Amino acid sequence: MGTPAGKAFDVGLLVAILLSVTCVLLESVPAINAEYGLPLRIAEWCFTVIFTIEYVLRLWTVAHARSYAFSFLGIVDLLAILPTYLSAFFSGPQSLAVVRGIRLLRVFRVFKLVRFVREGSQLANALYASRRKIAVFVAGVVCIAVLFGTVMYLIEDDEAGFTSIPTSIYWAIVTMTTVGYGDVAPSTTLGRLVSGILMILGYSMIVVPTGIVSAEMARADITAKRGRVCGSCGATGHAEDAMYCRVCGDKL
Amino acid sequence: MGTPAGKAFDVGLLVAILLSVTCVLLESVPAINAEYGLPLRIAEWCFTVIFTIEYVLRLWTVAHARSYAFSFLGIVDLLAILPTYLSAFFSGPQSLAVVRGIRLLRVFRVFKLVRFVREGSQLANALYASRRKIAVFVAGVVCIAVLFGTVMYLIEDDEAGFTSIPTSIYWAIVTMTTVGYGDVAPSTTLGRLVSGILMILGYSMIVVPTGIVSAEMARADITAKRGRVCGSCGATGHAEDAMYCRVCGDKL
Amino acid sequence: MGTPAGKAFDVGLLVAILLSVTCVLLESVPAINAEYGLPLRIAEWCFTVIFTIEYVLRLWTVAHARSYAFSFLGIVDLLAILPTYLSAFFSGPQSLAVVRGIRLLRVFRVFKLVRFVREGSQLANALYASRRKIAVFVAGVVCIAVLFGTVMYLIEDDEAGFTSIPTSIYWAIVTMTTVGYGDVAPSTTLGRLVSGILMILGYSMIVVPTGIVSAEMARADITAKRGRVCGSCGATGHAEDAMYCRVCGDKL
Amino acid sequence: MGTPAGKAFDVGLLVAILLSVTCVLLESVPAINAEYGLPLRIAEWCFTVIFTIEYVLRLWTVAHARSYAFSFLGIVDLLAILPTYLSAFFSGPQSLAVVRGIRLLRVFRVFKLVRFVREGSQLANALYASRRKIAVFVAGVVCIAVLFGTVMYLIEDDEAGFTSIPTSIYWAIVTMTTVGYGDVAPSTTLGRLVSGILMILGYSMIVVPTGIVSAEMARADITAKRGRVCGSCGATGHAEDAMYCRVCGDKL
């Protein structure tokens, strides 16, 4: 799609996605919906028609229509048009809540933007390669939150907001991630001491994912350097443009 | 401007900028404006005269007056003196709001400080080189905020503050960036669970821009190392002071 | 435990741990405990029996039962089953608070998950190697909090929440770690200025642990590279697969 | 001070510093001061006597008593004992506020802990070498806070807490550093949009100091590698144990 026509199509699609999501957002504001309800609904149908044409064209033009239809982008393209058609069927007054939920699914059109992202593959690889470590890190955060939440549930009163362990765990996550709403906050001296420890822990722990990704990137670097192996002696670590093994001198 | 006179001029200008911005800030405090209104206004005119003389002198002394006038620093220098002169024209009582807005433009004098910054070029290059990735990261943050905001708008009640999707997106940004005002906060169990996921996501995601800049800096390093190419065999990776190609032995 | 039976055992144990901790959490919610109290208590005894069987089996099968019993995992496995048995003894109405505390100890079953973590050894090594620096960093954070807390106790009134130095230190930790509950917040101009300095300090200081771990990882790298020393001339810095000293040419 | 006696002295001093600071903190809690006022005051005089003996001993034993007395640690040691003696002079009821201020100076005894820190020199060097960049970063944060504070002062009402530009700048710093107290928070749609931009900016900007320190550490590495220069041809980049210039072959 490097042609001028392809670029114009891309820009037009980008604008249509952003505008259609904006419409969904504006529709949810009571004051705006009351005044501009009709033009928003008309715009909605226009965007749905545009995305339907786009979906049909893609199905038509791609080499393997089936594999496109079941790919991530294919399902996203389908989900972008389905909610509007579905909401037309549920028109009775009793199904307002259902329609409202279905209509909000249109927000998932933002996933259509994934098509425009071609950057960040090196970072994505580093993230993918360290997915198990990230899972361990997240599990660690949750475990610490469970422990501190239980301890705070024992220490603090119900009046400070620590009414159950799940609520205390919510407080522990709010504190560890340094979000700090303040809707649940410690009121006793012991509770504040424990909170302080949790805060400094959470503040310092941010270094762990940074270290994970840095280490993974350095490892990727080393792996790249070690990529070429000598067929004679198995030595690694040759420069990219080396022609002879640096240990046994055989041709690579 | 390495001469003693030039240095004295620089220091004087720096002090004048900081003092004049401080005056604008103090003028906005009702109590201070009521008591010291007149001296602040006199100081204001003094600074304006100083900056006007500076602007005229620069126009006079630079080699290309035109290119200076339309450069970033030239426009900043002009904007630093215009508001005071403009506010003298709008003296009628009906234009108070306009005058107030114009007078606050004087705060943009802080941009005059850019002249003194000569540090950080390597970091600026790394940031500039990774501008597209940073844009993708910010777009990603906004998309996640849109998705979580919509989900929370469905889950939470109006009473907790989730009155519309834009408000919910504002909450999602406040939560993801770990700011956490607490003016809008989840009250239901499901809402708190979703919030917890968003918090841990936002807490861990900070690693992404760090990774981007680190990767860019490492790449800049590698590019610098690979800069010299052998004319005979196309090999790269020569040291900066190498005189012969390390693969074919020809002179570089 | 690479056999299919071992894997099934691992998965079953993982599920049992997660379910049993979830039960403890749910039991603390008043509404859920009132309605599902009996099934939760039955599930509790089932999990305790399962973990008891697991503990006895491990004692039986490991080579050194004694060293297992006193290892970290052995103690955790014991602590996972003790609270339920203990709570059966204290059945009088006067010991409710004690029983409640003992029963909550069951949350420490999350430590049984440590058995499943085999990732992150490189990062763990970097963290362990830099433990003294991390201690200095945490001590530095606490010292800055003590100083700023005392200063703010002098500046701010009791009404803003700064009722004693310990409370002010709690505020300083909340602020430095960028948690920011807002339950204690400065109200005077001078207090807000000092707060601003503390915030920017805390915001910038996060770079210190990142720097510590990065430096430690780089050092580990250098140590690995320097590991092999020439026996003839003492030269270091040989590649991992080098066979001859790069300075004197003797065999390594 | 590597002798057992020296180590015992060090440990004793460390304990005395921590205990004496704890006493100052506890004295500020009204309930504790009312009940344990006398023992705290006695302990206070004991610690002052201990620190006085330590100060006199150091003056006596160090080689250059004068240079110690005016060094950082010497002044800290003096400041650790002065407040108690000074507060004995101001005993009239009219000087309570002065005495209170002077007595709180004892908290600065935490600086005596600097004597025990021998770690982190590499990081300290990196921080020192990048002090100008860090100053530019902090100045940048303040400038952005001034600009966003002024804009929010124009957009938001007094009722939301934006009563003057200094208050708005305080809000901007609270938001940028992701502290987020919530005592001042935007209430209008436009204000929330601008806040969202500031939040994402502050969230992403944390990468800048990380990048500065990483770059400085990498540079320190390169400088170390380039340290040896060939006397014949001026080439750099020799390995630490190289004996001949790698460009011209002359002995280093």
GROMACS .gro file of C-alpha atoms in nm, chain A:
model
  252
    1MET     CA    1   0.000   0.000   0.000
    2GLY     CA    2   0.288   0.234  -0.081
    3THR     CA    3   0.097   0.400  -0.365
    4PRO     CA    4  -0.050   0.753  -0.323
    5ALA     CA    5  -0.400   0.602  -0.337
    6GLY     CA    6  -0.304   0.353  -0.063
    7LYS     CA    7  -0.166   0.631   0.153
    8ALA     CA    8  -0.481   0.841   0.107
    9PHE     CA    9  -0.690   0.534   0.200
   10ASP     CA   10  -0.475   0.484   0.515
   11VAL     CA   11  -0.511   0.847   0.623
   12GLY     CA   12  -0.886   0.841   0.555
   13LEU     CA   13  -0.926   0.518   0.756
   14LEU     CA   14  -0.724   0.664   1.046
   15VAL     CA   15  -0.944   0.975   1.054
   16ALA     CA   16  -1.262   0.764   1.035
   17ILE     CA   17  -1.151   0.545   1.328
   18LEU     CA   18  -1.060   0.843   1.550
   19LEU     CA   19  -1.381   1.032   1.463
   20SER     CA   20  -1.606   0.729   1.519
   21VAL     CA   21  -1.451   0.656   1.862
   22THR     CA   22  -1.489   1.024   1.952
   23CYS     CA   23  -1.860   0.998   1.862
   24VAL     CA   24  -1.903   0.702   2.101
   25LEU     CA   25  -1.732   0.899   2.379
   26LEU     CA   26  -1.941   1.213   2.321
   27GLU     CA   27  -2.265   1.010   2.307
   28SER     CA   28  -2.206   0.906   2.669
   29VAL     CA   29  -2.204   1.265   2.797
   30PRO     CA   30  -2.570   1.331   2.899
   31ALA     CA   31  -2.568   1.702   2.801
   32ILE     CA   32  -2.420   1.637   2.455
   33ASN     CA   33  -2.644   1.334   2.387
   34ALA     CA   34  -2.955   1.541   2.471
   35GLU     CA   35  -2.866   1.815   2.225
   36TYR     CA   36  -2.677   1.640   1.943
   37GLY     CA   37  -2.830   1.290   1.971
   38LEU     CA   38  -2.959   1.274   1.612
   39PRO     CA   39  -2.645   1.397   1.426
   40LEU     CA   40  -2.436   1.157   1.640
   41ARG     CA   41  -2.661   0.865   1.542
   42ILE     CA   42  -2.642   0.961   1.174
   43ALA     CA   43  -2.261   0.989   1.194
   44GLU     CA   44  -2.259   0.650   1.363
   45TRP     CA   45  -2.440   0.485   1.069
   46CYS     CA   46  -2.209   0.658   0.819
   47PHE     CA   47  -1.900   0.521   0.995
   48THR     CA   48  -2.058   0.175   1.014
   49VAL     CA   49  -2.125   0.180   0.639
   50ILE     CA   50  -1.764   0.294   0.572
   51PHE     CA   51  -1.619   0.018   0.793
   52THR     CA   52  -1.855  -0.240   0.634
   53ILE     CA   53  -1.732  -0.144   0.286
   54GLU     CA   54  -1.373  -0.163   0.413
   55TYR     CA   55  -1.435  -0.510   0.562
   56VAL     CA   56  -1.598  -0.644   0.244
   57LEU     CA   57  -1.318  -0.497   0.028
   58ARG     CA   58  -1.051  -0.658   0.247
   59LEU     CA   59  -1.231  -0.996   0.235
   60TRP     CA   60  -1.244  -0.960  -0.145
   61THR     CA   61  -0.887  -0.849  -0.208
   62VAL     CA   62  -0.674  -1.050   0.039
   63ALA     CA   63  -0.520  -1.371  -0.090
   64HIS     CA   64  -0.666  -1.592   0.186
   65ALA     CA   65  -1.006  -1.450   0.288
   66ARG     CA   66  -1.051  -1.723   0.549
   67SER     CA   67  -0.724  -1.669   0.734
   68TYR     CA   68  -0.791  -1.292   0.733
   69ALA     CA   69  -1.143  -1.343   0.874
   70PHE     CA   70  -1.004  -1.541   1.168
   71SER     CA   71  -0.692  -1.326   1.221
   72PHE     CA   72  -0.676  -1.068   1.504
   73LEU     CA   73  -0.727  -0.776   1.264
   74GLY     CA   74  -1.011  -0.956   1.084
   75ILE     CA   75  -1.203  -1.015   1.406
   76VAL     CA   76  -1.142  -0.654   1.514
   77ASP     CA   77  -1.273  -0.530   1.177
   78LEU     CA   78  -1.584  -0.745   1.222
   79LEU     CA   79  -1.637  -0.630   1.583
   80ALA     CA   80  -1.616  -0.271   1.463
   81ILE     CA   81  -1.934  -0.305   1.256
   82LEU     CA   82  -2.139  -0.571   1.439
   83PRO     CA   83  -2.257  -0.365   1.741
   84THR     CA   84  -2.442  -0.105   1.531
   85TYR     CA   85  -2.631  -0.373   1.334
   86LEU     CA   86  -2.705  -0.572   1.652
   87SER     CA   87  -2.840  -0.267   1.836
   88ALA     CA   88  -3.091  -0.218   1.553
   89PHE     CA   89  -3.249  -0.556   1.637
   90PHE     CA   90  -3.296  -0.495   2.011
   91SER     CA   91  -3.536  -0.203   1.982
   92GLY     CA   92  -3.783  -0.285   2.258
   93PRO     CA   93  -3.779  -0.059   2.567
   94GLN     CA   94  -3.698  -0.352   2.797
   95SER     CA   95  -3.355  -0.414   2.644
   96LEU     CA   96  -3.205  -0.069   2.701
   97ALA     CA   97  -2.924  -0.195   2.923
   98VAL     CA   98  -2.831  -0.465   2.668
   99VAL     CA   99  -2.829  -0.215   2.381
  100ARG     CA  100  -2.620   0.028   2.586
  101GLY     CA  101  -2.362  -0.243   2.652
  102ILE     CA  102  -2.354  -0.354   2.289
  103ARG     CA  103  -2.322   0.003   2.161
  104LEU     CA  104  -2.023   0.065   2.390
  105LEU     CA  105  -1.847  -0.230   2.223
  106ARG     CA  106  -1.787   0.013   1.936
  107VAL     CA  107  -1.505   0.160   2.147
  108PHE     CA  108  -1.304  -0.150   2.059
  109ARG     CA  109  -1.257   0.012   1.719
  110VAL     CA  110  -0.941   0.160   1.868
  111PHE     CA  111  -0.787  -0.184   1.808
  112LYS     CA  112  -0.813  -0.110   1.434
  113LEU     CA  113  -0.525   0.131   1.500
  114VAL     CA  114  -0.294  -0.170   1.555
  115ARG     CA  115  -0.274  -0.192   1.173
  116PHE     CA  116  -0.078   0.137   1.169
  117VAL     CA  117   0.185   0.034   1.423
  118ARG     CA  118   0.502  -0.091   1.261
  119GLU     CA  119   0.743   0.040   1.528
  120GLY     CA  120   0.891  -0.106   1.840
  121SER     CA  121   0.962  -0.461   1.726
  122GLN     CA  122   1.293  -0.479   1.919
  123LEU     CA  123   1.120  -0.369   2.238
  124ALA     CA  124   0.827  -0.602   2.168
  125ASN     CA  125   1.074  -0.889   2.129
  126ALA     CA  126   1.243  -0.799   2.458
  127LEU     CA  127   0.902  -0.785   2.628
  128TYR     CA  128   0.796  -1.115   2.469
  129ALA     CA  129   1.123  -1.287   2.562
  130SER     CA  130   1.083  -1.172   2.923
  131ARG     CA  131   0.710  -1.255   2.945
  132ARG     CA  132   0.766  -1.529   3.206
  133LYS     CA  133   0.972  -1.296   3.426
  134ILE     CA  134   0.710  -1.023   3.392
  135ALA     CA  135   0.445  -1.278   3.495
  136VAL     CA  136   0.659  -1.369   3.799
  137PHE     CA  137   0.697  -0.996   3.879
  138VAL     CA  138   0.321  -0.935   3.858
  139ALA     CA  139   0.255  -1.248   4.066
  140GLY     CA  140   0.508  -1.117   4.320
  141VAL     CA  141   0.332  -0.779   4.335
  142VAL     CA  142  -0.004  -0.954   4.391
  143CYS     CA  143   0.143  -1.184   4.663
  144ILE     CA  144   0.299  -0.890   4.851
  145ALA     CA  145  -0.035  -0.708   4.822
  146VAL     CA  146  -0.216  -1.014   4.967
  147LEU     CA  147   0.027  -1.034   5.262
  148PHE     CA  148   0.028  -0.662   5.343
  149GLY     CA  149  -0.347  -0.643   5.289
  150THR     CA  150  -0.406  -0.922   5.544
  151VAL     CA  151  -0.168  -0.762   5.795
  152MET     CA  152  -0.339  -0.422   5.758
  153TYR     CA  153  -0.682  -0.586   5.793
  154LEU     CA  154  -0.566  -0.711   6.135
  155ILE     CA  155  -0.408  -0.376   6.237
  156GLU     CA  156  -0.658  -0.119   6.111
  157ASP     CA  157  -1.021  -0.056   6.202
  158ASP     CA  158  -1.323  -0.083   5.978
  159GLU     CA  159  -1.371   0.294   6.001
  160ALA     CA  160  -1.045   0.365   5.814
  161GLY     CA  161  -1.188   0.165   5.522
  162PHE     CA  162  -1.024  -0.175   5.583
  163THR     CA  163  -1.359  -0.358   5.597
  164SER     CA  164  -1.244  -0.691   5.446
  165ILE     CA  165  -0.926  -0.854   5.316
  166PRO     CA  166  -1.017  -0.795   4.948
  167THR     CA  167  -1.061  -0.423   5.027
  168SER     CA  168  -0.728  -0.423   5.214
  169ILE     CA  169  -0.561  -0.588   4.914
  170TYR     CA  170  -0.710  -0.316   4.692
  171TRP     CA  171  -0.553  -0.060   4.931
  172ALA     CA  172  -0.220  -0.246   4.918
  173ILE     CA  173  -0.217  -0.240   4.535
  174VAL     CA  174  -0.315   0.131   4.534
  175THR     CA  175  -0.021   0.197   4.772
  176MET     CA  176   0.243  -0.030   4.616
  177THR     CA  177   0.190   0.107   4.266
  178THR     CA  178   0.222   0.459   4.417
  179VAL     CA  179  -0.124   0.553   4.287
  180GLY     CA  180  -0.249   0.654   4.634
  181TYR     CA  181  -0.615   0.755   4.596
  182GLY     CA  182  -0.658   0.816   4.966
  183ASP     CA  183  -1.012   0.668   4.979
  184VAL     CA  184  -0.870   0.395   5.206
  185ALA     CA  185  -0.583   0.522   5.422
  186PRO     CA  186  -0.424   0.405   5.751
  187SER     CA  187  -0.519   0.594   6.067
  188THR     CA  188  -0.322   0.416   6.343
  189THR     CA  189   0.049   0.463   6.414
  190LEU     CA  190   0.129   0.095   6.352
  191GLY     CA  191  -0.075   0.099   6.030
  192ARG     CA  192   0.117   0.404   5.907
  193LEU     CA  193   0.449   0.236   5.986
  194VAL     CA  194   0.350  -0.073   5.786
  195SER     CA  195   0.222   0.153   5.506
  196GLY     CA  196   0.556   0.337   5.500
  197ILE     CA  197   0.740   0.006   5.455
  198LEU     CA  198   0.503  -0.095   5.174
  199MET     CA  199   0.546   0.245   5.004
  200ILE     CA  200   0.927   0.231   5.007
  201LEU     CA  201   0.905  -0.130   4.884
  202GLY     CA  202   0.676  -0.033   4.598
  203TYR     CA  203   0.885   0.276   4.518
  204SER     CA  204   1.207   0.069   4.498
  205MET     CA  205   1.049  -0.233   4.325
  206ILE     CA  206   0.988  -0.044   4.003
  207VAL     CA  207   1.355  -0.116   3.937
  208VAL     CA  208   1.275  -0.487   3.892
  209PRO     CA  209   1.088  -0.468   3.557
  210THR     CA  210   1.344  -0.213   3.435
  211GLY     CA  211   1.620  -0.457   3.525
  212ILE     CA  212   1.434  -0.745   3.358
  213VAL     CA  213   1.397  -0.564   3.025
  214SER     CA  214   1.752  -0.424   3.035
  215ALA     CA  215   1.892  -0.771   3.106
  216GLU     CA  216   1.681  -0.920   2.827
  217MET     CA  217   1.803  -0.657   2.581
  218ALA     CA  218   2.165  -0.716   2.678
  219ARG     CA  219   2.108  -1.093   2.641
  220ALA     CA  220   1.951  -1.042   2.296
  221ASP     CA  221   2.267  -0.849   2.208
  222ILE     CA  222   2.493  -1.128   2.328
  223THR     CA  223   2.283  -1.392   2.150
  224ALA     CA  224   2.311  -1.192   1.828
  225LYS     CA  225   2.690  -1.176   1.869
  226ARG     CA  226   2.716  -1.549   1.945
  227GLY     CA  227   2.486  -1.640   1.660
  228ARG     CA  228   2.753  -1.782   1.428
  229VAL     CA  229   2.911  -2.103   1.538
  230CYS     CA  230   3.226  -2.257   1.392
  231GLY     CA  231   3.150  -2.590   1.225
  232SER     CA  232   3.491  -2.736   1.315
  233CYS     CA  233   3.540  -2.654   1.681
  234GLY     CA  234   3.204  -2.513   1.795
  235ALA     CA  235   3.352  -2.177   1.897
  236THR     CA  236   3.114  -1.880   1.914
  237GLY     CA  237   3.157  -1.503   1.945
  238HIS     CA  238   3.266  -1.431   1.587
  239ALA     CA  239   3.220  -1.081   1.449
  240GLU     CA  240   2.938  -1.047   1.197
  241ASP     CA  241   3.178  -1.012   0.906
  242ALA     CA  242   3.440  -1.261   1.024
  243MET     CA  243   3.542  -1.511   0.758
  244TYR     CA  244   3.758  -1.751   0.959
  245CYS     CA  245   3.702  -1.908   1.301
  246ARG     CA  246   3.899  -1.709   1.557
  247VAL     CA  247   3.994  -2.023   1.752
  248CYS     CA  248   4.084  -2.294   1.500
  249GLY     CA  249   4.130  -2.078   1.189
  250ASP     CA  250   3.892  -2.287   0.970
  251LYS     CA  251   3.667  -2.113   0.723
  252LEU     CA  252   3.325  -2.039   0.876
   0.00000   0.00000   0.00000
